[in-house]
């Protein structure tokens, strides 16, 4: 399974679309959004966490795009006639997702520290990276659910809608404080907002709130069930 | 043909049925393939070849009957690494090199071929470092062949391996396939090209409407379909009584010529001579095409 993980990580990193959309875009948007106009230091940190989260969400969803592509070209079917078990394949895919979210997180955090002069304690950097990494699991599951259920094209569209929609409403691009009140209450229930909160809480020097963990766990269960349902229903026909 | 003792056959179907809606794609197939045989599964498009292969590989389950590989359910044989397959409609895997891909697949099997050897057998040793998605159609096909044989499986299954290949690529492909078969492996390939089945298989299974309608060597199929074709110019005479002549199985009229399919061409020719119907007389062996058409049309009549 390690071999499969390595193969798929390598294939993902060679995907120009992934490197641009999943890694370069979040960094560029972060540098842009934090260097135009009057910016306070707090926003540089908050936006750093938001954009790292945005990149992680995109990369996590991208795993599903890979699954849909591999279904379409018959590669997953080919794997079914090798000694690999279906469980190894789907586990390998999920692990691929959790590895490929790392570049976006690391690169955006590095841009924060090196370019924008964000200063945090060493434990804070480590904790933010770790929490963003773990917190991206629900999004990998959402992507896998899409990838097993939808065609390659539809998966691409669905992932983009999920990514942009959840990023904007979740306040990864713009601070929620700018939202009208009703949107702010919606935002509080999005997985992306709560995902970013894991990081912003640590940046502010305290542990993530119970609310954030509760909402994110609910989404983990929902997306997890969706992935399992998609897999059970469609993987047999691969 | 059914062996009850000794080593189980490589492939064994017993009354296998697979239905899609009202279509019986595989309609009671019985077949045995011994180890070391090279067998062609011959049939037109939609005859049930791919469904048979999917059943064989355990990709789908039969609605009735059983399918076994090496005496075990297909899935177990696949997990044990005894099977390699080149599936239909598979496209190039993007963003990997030939050698990365073949190395990965070989690594899944307990006793794989050395990767360099697998590439050589498939005739793509010079493409090892190239990206799979940047190869030509013929090259991609050979990569897929290398993927099928990388694990050194006892049984290799090729679903229409030469579809969409040009003549040269096709010849190169069959050379590779034979080299692999010579190593003592069992090979099953499906095709709708008669010549390919005849030229490259020890045995041909003809499938039509989900049933095996003939099983034998090319020569046996030709014979079973009615050995020879006797033709002559009618020159204005009628065709009455021709089907009653000795040996004659069927009559067809093309333009002014009568074509008699006969089991005993000598007797038929003597009888025709008695009738004085010998203008432009020709005796020719039935081609495999004729045999195939005879076999599959007969099957159609019984439906």
Coordinates of C-alpha atoms in Angstrom, one line a residue:
Chain A
X1 CA 0.0 0.0 0.0
X2 CA 3.0 2.3 0.6
X3 CA 3.9 1.7 -3.0
X4 CA 0.4 2.7 -4.1
X5 CA 0.6 5.8 -1.9
X6 CA 4.0 6.8 -3.3
X7 CA 2.7 6.2 -6.9
X8 CA -0.4 8.3 -6.4
X9 CA 1.4 11.1 -4.6
X10 CA 3.9 11.3 -7.4
X11 CA 1.1 11.4 -10.0
X12 CA -0.7 14.1 -8.0
X13 CA 2.4 16.3 -7.7
X14 CA 3.0 16.0 -11.5
X15 CA -0.5 17.3 -12.1
X16 CA 0.0 20.9 -13.2
X17 CA -3.6 21.7 -12.4
X18 CA -3.1 20.5 -8.9
X19 CA 0.2 22.4 -8.4
X20 CA -1.3 25.7 -9.7
X21 CA -4.8 25.4 -8.2
X22 CA -3.9 23.6 -4.9
X23 CA -0.6 25.2 -4.0
X24 CA 0.3 28.3 -6.1
X25 CA -3.2 29.9 -6.0
X26 CA -3.6 30.0 -2.2
X27 CA -0.2 31.4 -1.8
X28 CA -0.7 34.1 -4.4
X29 CA -4.1 35.0 -3.1
X30 CA -2.7 35.2 0.5
X31 CA 0.1 37.5 -0.6
X32 CA -2.3 39.6 -2.6
X33 CA -5.1 39.9 0.0
X34 CA -2.6 40.8 2.7
X35 CA -0.5 43.4 0.8
X36 CA -3.1 45.6 -0.9
X37 CA -4.5 48.6 1.0
X38 CA -4.5 49.2 4.7
X39 CA -3.8 45.9 6.4
X40 CA -3.5 45.2 10.1
X41 CA -1.2 42.5 11.5
X42 CA -4.0 40.4 12.7
X43 CA -5.4 39.9 9.2
X44 CA -2.0 38.8 8.0
X45 CA -2.2 35.9 10.5
X46 CA -5.9 35.2 10.1
X47 CA -5.7 35.2 6.3
X48 CA -2.6 33.0 6.5
X49 CA -4.6 30.3 8.3
X50 CA -7.6 30.9 6.1
X51 CA -5.6 30.5 2.8
X52 CA -3.7 27.5 4.2
X53 CA -7.1 26.0 5.0
X54 CA -8.4 26.9 1.5
X55 CA -5.4 25.3 -0.1
X56 CA -5.8 22.2 2.1
X57 CA -9.5 21.9 1.2
X58 CA -8.8 22.2 -2.5
X59 CA -6.0 19.6 -2.3
X60 CA -8.2 17.2 -0.2
X61 CA -11.0 17.5 -2.7
X62 CA -8.6 16.9 -5.6
X63 CA -8.1 13.3 -4.3
X64 CA -11.7 12.7 -5.4
X65 CA -11.0 14.1 -8.8
X66 CA -8.1 11.6 -9.1
X67 CA -10.5 8.8 -8.2
X68 CA -13.0 9.9 -10.8
X69 CA -10.3 10.1 -13.4
X70 CA -8.9 6.7 -12.6
X71 CA -12.3 5.2 -12.8
X72 CA -12.9 6.8 -16.2
X73 CA -9.6 5.5 -17.7
X74 CA -10.0 2.0 -16.3
X75 CA -7.0 2.2 -13.9
X76 CA -9.1 1.3 -10.9
X77 CA -10.6 -1.6 -12.8
X78 CA -7.1 -2.7 -13.7
X79 CA -6.1 -2.6 -10.0
X80 CA -9.1 -5.0 -9.3
X81 CA -7.4 -7.7 -11.3
X82 CA -4.1 -7.4 -9.4
X83 CA -3.6 -8.9 -6.0
X84 CA -4.5 -5.6 -4.3
X85 CA -7.6 -5.7 -2.2
X86 CA -10.3 -3.0 -2.7
X87 CA -9.7 -1.9 0.9
X88 CA -6.0 -1.3 0.2
X89 CA -6.9 0.8 -2.8
X90 CA -9.4 3.0 -1.1
X91 CA -7.2 3.4 2.0
X92 CA -4.2 4.2 -0.2
X93 CA -6.3 6.9 -1.9
X94 CA -7.4 8.4 1.4
X95 CA -3.8 8.5 2.6
X96 CA -2.8 10.1 -0.7
X97 CA -5.3 12.8 0.1
X98 CA -3.8 13.4 3.5
X99 CA -0.3 13.6 2.1
X100 CA -1.1 16.0 -0.8
X101 CA -2.7 18.6 1.5
X102 CA 0.6 19.2 3.2
X103 CA 2.3 21.3 0.4
X104 CA -0.5 23.9 0.5
X105 CA -0.4 24.1 4.3
X106 CA 3.4 24.3 4.5
X107 CA 3.8 26.8 1.6
X108 CA 1.2 29.3 2.8
X109 CA 2.5 29.1 6.4
X110 CA 6.0 29.7 5.1
X111 CA 4.8 32.7 3.1
X112 CA 3.2 34.1 6.3
X113 CA 6.4 33.7 8.3
X114 CA 9.0 34.6 5.7
X115 CA 7.3 37.2 3.5
X116 CA 4.6 38.7 5.7
X117 CA 6.5 38.6 8.9
X118 CA 4.0 36.7 10.9
X119 CA 5.5 35.9 14.3
X120 CA 4.3 32.9 16.3
X121 CA 5.9 30.6 18.9
X122 CA 7.4 27.4 17.5
X123 CA 4.7 25.3 19.2
X124 CA 2.0 27.5 17.5
X125 CA 3.4 26.9 14.0
X126 CA 3.6 23.1 14.7
X127 CA 0.1 23.0 16.2
X128 CA -1.4 25.0 13.4
X129 CA 0.2 22.8 10.7
X130 CA -0.9 19.6 12.6
X131 CA -4.5 20.8 13.2
X132 CA -4.9 21.9 9.6
X133 CA -3.5 18.6 8.4
X134 CA -5.9 16.5 10.6
X135 CA -8.8 18.9 10.0
X136 CA -8.6 18.3 6.3
X137 CA -9.8 14.7 6.6
X138 CA -13.5 15.5 6.3
X139 CA -12.8 17.2 3.0
X140 CA -10.8 14.3 1.7
X141 CA -13.8 12.1 2.5
X142 CA -16.1 14.5 0.7
X143 CA -13.9 14.4 -2.4
X144 CA -13.8 10.6 -2.3
X145 CA -17.6 10.5 -2.0
X146 CA -17.8 12.7 -5.1
X147 CA -15.1 10.8 -7.0
X148 CA -16.7 7.3 -6.5
X149 CA -20.2 8.6 -7.3
X150 CA -19.8 11.1 -10.2
X151 CA -18.2 11.1 -13.6
X152 CA -14.8 12.7 -14.0
X153 CA -16.2 15.9 -15.4
X154 CA -19.0 16.2 -12.8
X155 CA -16.6 15.5 -10.1
X156 CA -14.4 18.4 -11.3
X157 CA -17.4 20.8 -11.2
X158 CA -18.7 19.5 -7.9
X159 CA -15.3 19.8 -6.2
X160 CA -14.9 23.3 -7.5
X161 CA -18.3 24.4 -6.3
X162 CA -17.7 22.8 -2.9
X163 CA -14.3 24.4 -2.7
X164 CA -15.2 27.9 -3.7
X165 CA -18.6 27.9 -2.0
X166 CA -17.3 26.6 1.3
X167 CA -14.2 28.8 1.2
X168 CA -16.2 32.0 0.7
X169 CA -19.1 31.3 3.0
X170 CA -16.7 29.8 5.6
X171 CA -14.7 33.0 5.6
X172 CA -11.4 31.7 4.3
X173 CA -11.1 34.5 1.8
X174 CA -12.6 37.4 3.6
X175 CA -13.1 37.9 7.4
X176 CA -16.6 36.8 8.5
X177 CA -16.8 40.2 10.3
X178 CA -17.5 41.8 6.9
X179 CA -20.5 39.5 6.3
X180 CA -24.1 40.5 7.0
X181 CA -25.5 39.0 10.2
X182 CA -27.5 36.2 8.6
X183 CA -24.5 35.0 6.5
X184 CA -22.4 35.1 9.6
X185 CA -24.8 32.6 11.3
X186 CA -24.7 30.4 8.2
X187 CA -20.9 30.6 8.2
X188 CA -20.7 29.3 11.8
X189 CA -22.1 26.0 10.6
X190 CA -19.8 25.5 7.7
X191 CA -17.0 22.9 7.9
X192 CA -14.5 25.3 6.4
X193 CA -15.1 28.1 9.0
X194 CA -14.7 25.6 11.8
X195 CA -11.7 24.1 10.1
X196 CA -9.9 27.5 9.9
X197 CA -10.9 28.2 13.5
X198 CA -8.7 25.3 14.6
X199 CA -5.8 27.3 13.3
X200 CA -6.8 30.8 14.3
X201 CA -7.5 29.7 17.9
X202 CA -4.0 28.4 18.2
X203 CA -2.6 31.6 16.5
X204 CA -4.5 33.6 19.2
X205 CA -2.8 31.5 21.8
X206 CA -5.6 29.2 23.0
X207 CA -7.1 25.8 22.3
X208 CA -9.8 25.4 19.6
X209 CA -13.3 25.9 21.1
X210 CA -15.6 23.0 21.8
X211 CA -18.0 24.4 19.2
X212 CA -15.4 24.2 16.4
X213 CA -14.6 20.6 17.2
X214 CA -18.2 19.7 17.6
X215 CA -19.3 21.2 14.2
X216 CA -16.3 19.8 12.4
X217 CA -16.9 16.3 13.9
X218 CA -20.5 16.4 12.7
X219 CA -19.2 17.2 9.2
X220 CA -16.6 14.4 9.5
X221 CA -19.4 12.0 10.2
X222 CA -21.6 13.3 7.4
X223 CA -18.8 13.3 4.8
X224 CA -17.5 10.0 6.0
X225 CA -21.0 8.4 5.6
X226 CA -21.3 10.0 2.2
X227 CA -17.9 8.5 1.1
X228 CA -18.8 5.1 2.5
X229 CA -22.2 5.2 0.8
X230 CA -20.7 6.2 -2.6
X231 CA -18.0 3.6 -2.3
X232 CA -20.4 0.8 -1.4
X233 CA -22.8 1.7 -4.1
X234 CA -20.5 2.4 -7.0
X235 CA -17.1 0.7 -6.3
X236 CA -18.5 -2.7 -7.3
X237 CA -19.2 -1.5 -10.9
X238 CA -15.7 -0.1 -11.4
Chain B
X1 CA -13.2 -33.3 -20.9
X2 CA -14.1 -32.7 -17.3
X3 CA -11.3 -33.8 -15.1
X4 CA -12.4 -34.9 -11.6
X5 CA -8.9 -35.8 -10.4
X6 CA -5.4 -34.2 -10.7
X7 CA -4.8 -30.5 -10.9
X8 CA -7.8 -28.4 -11.5
X9 CA -8.0 -26.6 -14.9
X10 CA -6.8 -23.1 -15.3
X11 CA -10.4 -21.9 -16.1
X12 CA -13.6 -23.7 -15.6
X13 CA -17.2 -22.4 -16.2
X14 CA -20.2 -24.6 -15.3
X15 CA -23.6 -23.4 -16.5
X16 CA -22.6 -19.7 -16.0
X17 CA -25.3 -17.2 -16.7
X18 CA -25.2 -13.4 -16.5
X19 CA -28.3 -11.4 -17.3
X20 CA -28.6 -7.6 -17.9
X21 CA -32.2 -6.7 -17.8
X22 CA -33.8 -9.1 -20.4
X23 CA -30.6 -9.7 -22.2
X24 CA -28.8 -13.0 -21.3
X25 CA -25.3 -11.7 -22.1
X26 CA -23.8 -15.1 -21.0
X27 CA -26.4 -17.8 -21.3
X28 CA -25.2 -21.1 -19.8
X29 CA -21.5 -21.3 -20.6
X30 CA -19.6 -24.5 -19.9
X31 CA -15.9 -24.5 -20.7
X32 CA -12.6 -25.8 -19.4
X33 CA -9.2 -24.4 -20.3
X34 CA -6.2 -26.6 -19.3
X35 CA -3.0 -25.1 -18.0
X36 CA -0.6 -24.1 -20.7
X37 CA -3.2 -23.8 -23.4
X38 CA -3.6 -20.7 -25.6
X39 CA -7.2 -20.3 -26.3
X40 CA -9.1 -17.7 -28.4
X41 CA -12.6 -16.6 -27.5
X42 CA -14.1 -15.7 -30.9
X43 CA -17.3 -13.9 -31.4
X44 CA -18.9 -10.8 -33.1
X45 CA -19.4 -7.6 -31.2
X46 CA -22.0 -8.1 -28.5
X47 CA -21.7 -11.9 -28.6
X48 CA -20.8 -12.0 -24.8
X49 CA -17.0 -12.1 -25.0
X50 CA -16.4 -9.2 -22.6
X51 CA -19.1 -10.4 -20.1
X52 CA -17.5 -13.9 -20.2
X53 CA -14.1 -12.3 -19.4
X54 CA -15.5 -10.1 -16.6
X55 CA -17.0 -13.3 -15.0
X56 CA -13.7 -15.1 -15.4
X57 CA -11.8 -12.3 -13.7
X58 CA -14.4 -12.1 -10.9
X59 CA -15.2 -8.5 -11.8
X60 CA -18.9 -9.6 -11.9
X61 CA -20.7 -12.5 -10.3
X62 CA -22.7 -15.0 -12.3
X63 CA -26.4 -15.0 -11.7
X64 CA -26.3 -18.8 -11.9
X65 CA -23.7 -21.5 -12.4
X66 CA -20.0 -21.3 -11.2
X67 CA -16.8 -19.9 -12.5
X68 CA -13.5 -21.2 -11.1
X69 CA -9.8 -20.4 -11.8
X70 CA -7.3 -23.1 -10.7
X71 CA -10.1 -24.7 -8.7
X72 CA -11.0 -21.6 -6.6
X73 CA -13.3 -18.6 -7.0
X74 CA -11.8 -16.1 -9.4
X75 CA -11.3 -13.5 -6.7
X76 CA -9.1 -15.9 -4.7
X77 CA -6.9 -16.7 -7.8
X78 CA -6.6 -12.9 -8.5
X79 CA -5.6 -12.1 -4.9
X80 CA -3.1 -15.0 -5.0
X81 CA -1.4 -13.3 -8.0
X82 CA -2.2 -16.1 -10.5
X83 CA -4.0 -13.9 -13.0
X84 CA -2.9 -10.9 -15.1
X85 CA -5.3 -9.1 -17.5
X86 CA -5.4 -6.6 -20.3
X87 CA -8.8 -5.1 -20.1
X88 CA -10.8 -3.6 -22.9
X89 CA -11.4 0.2 -23.0
X90 CA -8.5 0.9 -20.6
X91 CA -6.6 4.1 -21.4
X92 CA -3.2 5.3 -20.6
X93 CA -2.6 6.0 -16.9
X94 CA -1.6 9.7 -16.8
X95 CA 1.5 11.2 -15.2
X96 CA 3.6 8.0 -14.7
X97 CA 6.5 6.6 -16.6
X98 CA 6.4 3.1 -18.2
X99 CA 8.9 1.8 -15.8
X100 CA 7.2 3.3 -12.7
X101 CA 3.9 1.8 -13.7
X102 CA 5.2 -1.7 -14.5
X103 CA 7.4 -1.7 -11.4
X104 CA 4.4 -0.8 -9.3
X105 CA 2.2 -3.6 -10.7
X106 CA 5.0 -6.2 -10.6
X107 CA 5.4 -5.3 -6.9
X108 CA 1.9 -6.4 -6.1
X109 CA 2.6 -10.0 -7.2
X110 CA 4.4 -12.7 -5.1
X111 CA 6.8 -13.9 -7.9
X112 CA 7.0 -11.1 -10.5
X113 CA 9.1 -11.0 -13.6
X114 CA 12.1 -8.7 -13.4
X115 CA 10.8 -5.4 -14.7
X116 CA 13.4 -5.1 -17.4
X117 CA 12.4 -8.6 -18.6
X118 CA 8.7 -7.8 -18.6
X119 CA 9.4 -4.6 -20.7
X120 CA 11.5 -6.7 -23.1
X121 CA 8.8 -9.3 -23.5
X122 CA 6.3 -6.6 -24.3
X123 CA 8.8 -5.0 -26.7
X124 CA 9.0 -1.7 -24.9
X125 CA 12.4 -1.9 -23.2
X126 CA 13.3 1.4 -25.0
X127 CA 10.3 3.2 -23.6
X128 CA 11.0 2.6 -19.9
X129 CA 11.6 6.3 -19.0
X130 CA 8.8 7.7 -21.2
X131 CA 5.5 9.0 -19.8
X132 CA 2.7 6.5 -20.5
X133 CA 0.2 9.3 -21.5
X134 CA 2.6 10.5 -24.2
X135 CA 2.9 7.3 -26.2
X136 CA 1.2 6.2 -29.4
X137 CA -1.8 3.9 -29.4
X138 CA 0.3 0.9 -30.3
X139 CA 2.9 1.6 -27.6
X140 CA 0.1 2.2 -25.0
X141 CA -1.3 -1.2 -25.9
X142 CA 2.1 -2.8 -25.3
X143 CA 2.4 -1.0 -22.0
X144 CA -0.9 -2.5 -21.0
X145 CA 0.4 -5.9 -22.1
X146 CA 3.5 -5.4 -19.9
X147 CA 1.2 -4.5 -17.0
X148 CA -0.7 -7.8 -17.6
X149 CA 2.4 -10.0 -17.6
X150 CA 4.5 -8.0 -15.1
X151 CA 3.4 -10.3 -12.2
X152 CA 4.4 -13.4 -14.1
X153 CA 0.8 -14.8 -13.6
X154 CA 0.0 -18.4 -14.6
X155 CA -3.1 -17.2 -16.5
X156 CA -3.1 -14.1 -18.7
X157 CA -6.4 -12.8 -20.1
X158 CA -6.4 -10.4 -23.0
X159 CA -9.7 -8.8 -23.9
X160 CA -9.5 -7.8 -27.6
X161 CA -5.8 -7.0 -27.3
X162 CA -5.3 -5.9 -30.9
X163 CA -8.4 -3.7 -31.4
X164 CA -7.3 -0.4 -33.0
X165 CA -3.8 -1.6 -33.8
X166 CA -2.3 -1.3 -37.3
X167 CA -1.0 -4.4 -39.1
X168 CA 2.6 -4.0 -38.0
X169 CA 1.8 -3.3 -34.4
X170 CA -0.5 -6.2 -34.4
X171 CA 2.2 -8.6 -35.7
X172 CA 4.6 -7.3 -33.0
X173 CA 2.0 -7.8 -30.4
X174 CA 1.3 -11.4 -31.3
X175 CA 5.0 -12.2 -31.3
X176 CA 5.2 -10.9 -27.7
X177 CA 2.1 -12.9 -26.8
X178 CA 3.6 -16.1 -28.2
X179 CA 6.9 -15.5 -26.4
X180 CA 4.9 -15.4 -23.1
X181 CA 2.8 -18.4 -23.9
X182 CA 5.9 -20.4 -24.7
X183 CA 7.0 -20.0 -21.1
X184 CA 4.2 -22.4 -20.2
X185 CA 1.6 -19.9 -19.3
X186 CA -2.1 -20.2 -20.0
X187 CA -3.4 -17.5 -22.4
X188 CA -7.0 -16.6 -23.1
X189 CA -7.6 -13.8 -25.6
X190 CA -10.8 -12.6 -27.1
X191 CA -11.1 -11.3 -30.7
X192 CA -13.5 -10.8 -33.5
X193 CA -10.8 -11.5 -36.1
X194 CA -11.0 -15.0 -37.3
X195 CA -7.5 -15.0 -38.8
X196 CA -6.1 -14.0 -35.4
X197 CA -7.9 -16.8 -33.6
X198 CA -6.8 -19.3 -36.2
X199 CA -3.2 -18.1 -36.3
X200 CA -2.4 -17.6 -32.7
X201 CA -4.5 -20.0 -30.6
X202 CA -4.3 -23.8 -30.0
X203 CA -8.0 -23.9 -29.6
X204 CA -10.9 -21.6 -30.6
X205 CA -14.1 -21.2 -28.6
X206 CA -16.8 -19.6 -30.7
X207 CA -19.3 -17.6 -28.7
X208 CA -22.6 -16.4 -30.0
X209 CA -25.5 -14.9 -28.2
X210 CA -23.9 -15.8 -24.9
X211 CA -23.4 -19.5 -25.7
X212 CA -20.3 -21.5 -26.8
X213 CA -21.4 -22.7 -30.2
X214 CA -18.1 -24.4 -31.2
X215 CA -14.9 -25.5 -29.5
X216 CA -11.9 -26.9 -31.4
X217 CA -8.9 -26.1 -33.6
X218 CA -9.4 -23.9 -36.6
X219 CA -9.2 -27.1 -38.7
X220 CA -11.9 -28.8 -36.7
X221 CA -14.2 -25.8 -37.0
X222 CA -13.8 -25.7 -40.7
X223 CA -14.6 -29.4 -40.9
X224 CA -17.6 -29.2 -38.6
X225 CA -19.1 -26.4 -40.6
X226 CA -19.2 -28.6 -43.7
X227 CA -15.9 -29.4 -45.3
X228 CA -16.1 -28.0 -48.9
X229 CA -17.8 -25.6 -51.2
X230 CA -18.7 -26.9 -54.7
X231 CA -19.8 -24.2 -57.1
X232 CA -20.8 -24.2 -60.8
X233 CA -22.6 -22.1 -63.4
X234 CA -26.3 -22.8 -63.4
X235 CA -26.4 -21.7 -67.1
X236 CA -30.2 -21.2 -67.0
X237 CA -31.1 -24.5 -65.3
X238 CA -33.1 -24.5 -62.1
X239 CA -31.9 -25.4 -58.6
X240 CA -34.5 -28.0 -57.8
X241 CA -33.1 -31.2 -56.5
X242 CA -29.6 -29.8 -55.8
X243 CA -30.0 -30.0 -52.0
X244 CA -30.9 -33.7 -52.3
X245 CA -27.6 -34.6 -53.9
X246 CA -25.2 -36.8 -51.8
X247 CA -23.3 -34.9 -49.2
X248 CA -25.0 -31.5 -49.8
X249 CA -25.8 -29.6 -46.7
X250 CA -27.0 -26.3 -48.1
X251 CA -27.4 -24.4 -51.3
X252 CA -26.8 -20.7 -52.0
X253 CA -27.3 -19.0 -55.3
X254 CA -25.0 -16.0 -56.1
X255 CA -25.9 -14.5 -59.5
X256 CA -25.8 -17.4 -61.9
X257 CA -23.7 -19.6 -59.7
X258 CA -24.9 -22.3 -57.3
X259 CA -22.8 -22.8 -54.2
X260 CA -23.2 -26.1 -52.5
X261 CA -21.8 -26.7 -49.0
X262 CA -21.0 -30.4 -48.8
X263 CA -19.6 -33.0 -46.4
X264 CA -18.5 -35.2 -49.3
X265 CA -17.3 -33.2 -52.3
X266 CA -16.4 -36.3 -54.4
X267 CA -19.9 -37.7 -54.2
X268 CA -21.4 -34.3 -54.9
X269 CA -19.3 -33.7 -58.0
X270 CA -20.1 -37.2 -59.4
X271 CA -23.8 -36.6 -59.0
X272 CA -23.4 -33.2 -60.6
X273 CA -21.6 -34.8 -63.5
X274 CA -24.5 -37.2 -63.9
X275 CA -26.8 -34.2 -64.2
X276 CA -24.4 -32.6 -66.7
X277 CA -24.2 -29.6 -64.4
X278 CA -20.4 -29.1 -64.5
X279 CA -19.9 -25.8 -66.3
X280 CA -17.2 -23.8 -64.5
X281 CA -17.2 -26.4 -61.7
X282 CA -15.0 -25.5 -58.7
X283 CA -14.3 -27.3 -55.5
X284 CA -12.8 -25.2 -52.6
X285 CA -12.3 -25.8 -48.9
X286 CA -14.7 -23.9 -46.7
X287 CA -12.9 -20.9 -45.2
X288 CA -13.0 -20.3 -41.5
X289 CA -15.2 -17.3 -42.3
X290 CA -17.7 -19.8 -43.8
X291 CA -17.4 -22.0 -40.8
X292 CA -17.9 -19.1 -38.5
X293 CA -21.0 -17.8 -40.4
X294 CA -22.4 -21.4 -40.5
X295 CA -21.9 -21.8 -36.8
X296 CA -23.3 -18.5 -35.7
X297 CA -26.3 -18.6 -38.1
X298 CA -27.2 -22.1 -36.9
X299 CA -27.2 -20.8 -33.4
X300 CA -29.5 -18.0 -34.5
X301 CA -32.0 -20.4 -35.9
X302 CA -32.3 -22.3 -32.7
X303 CA -33.1 -19.1 -30.7

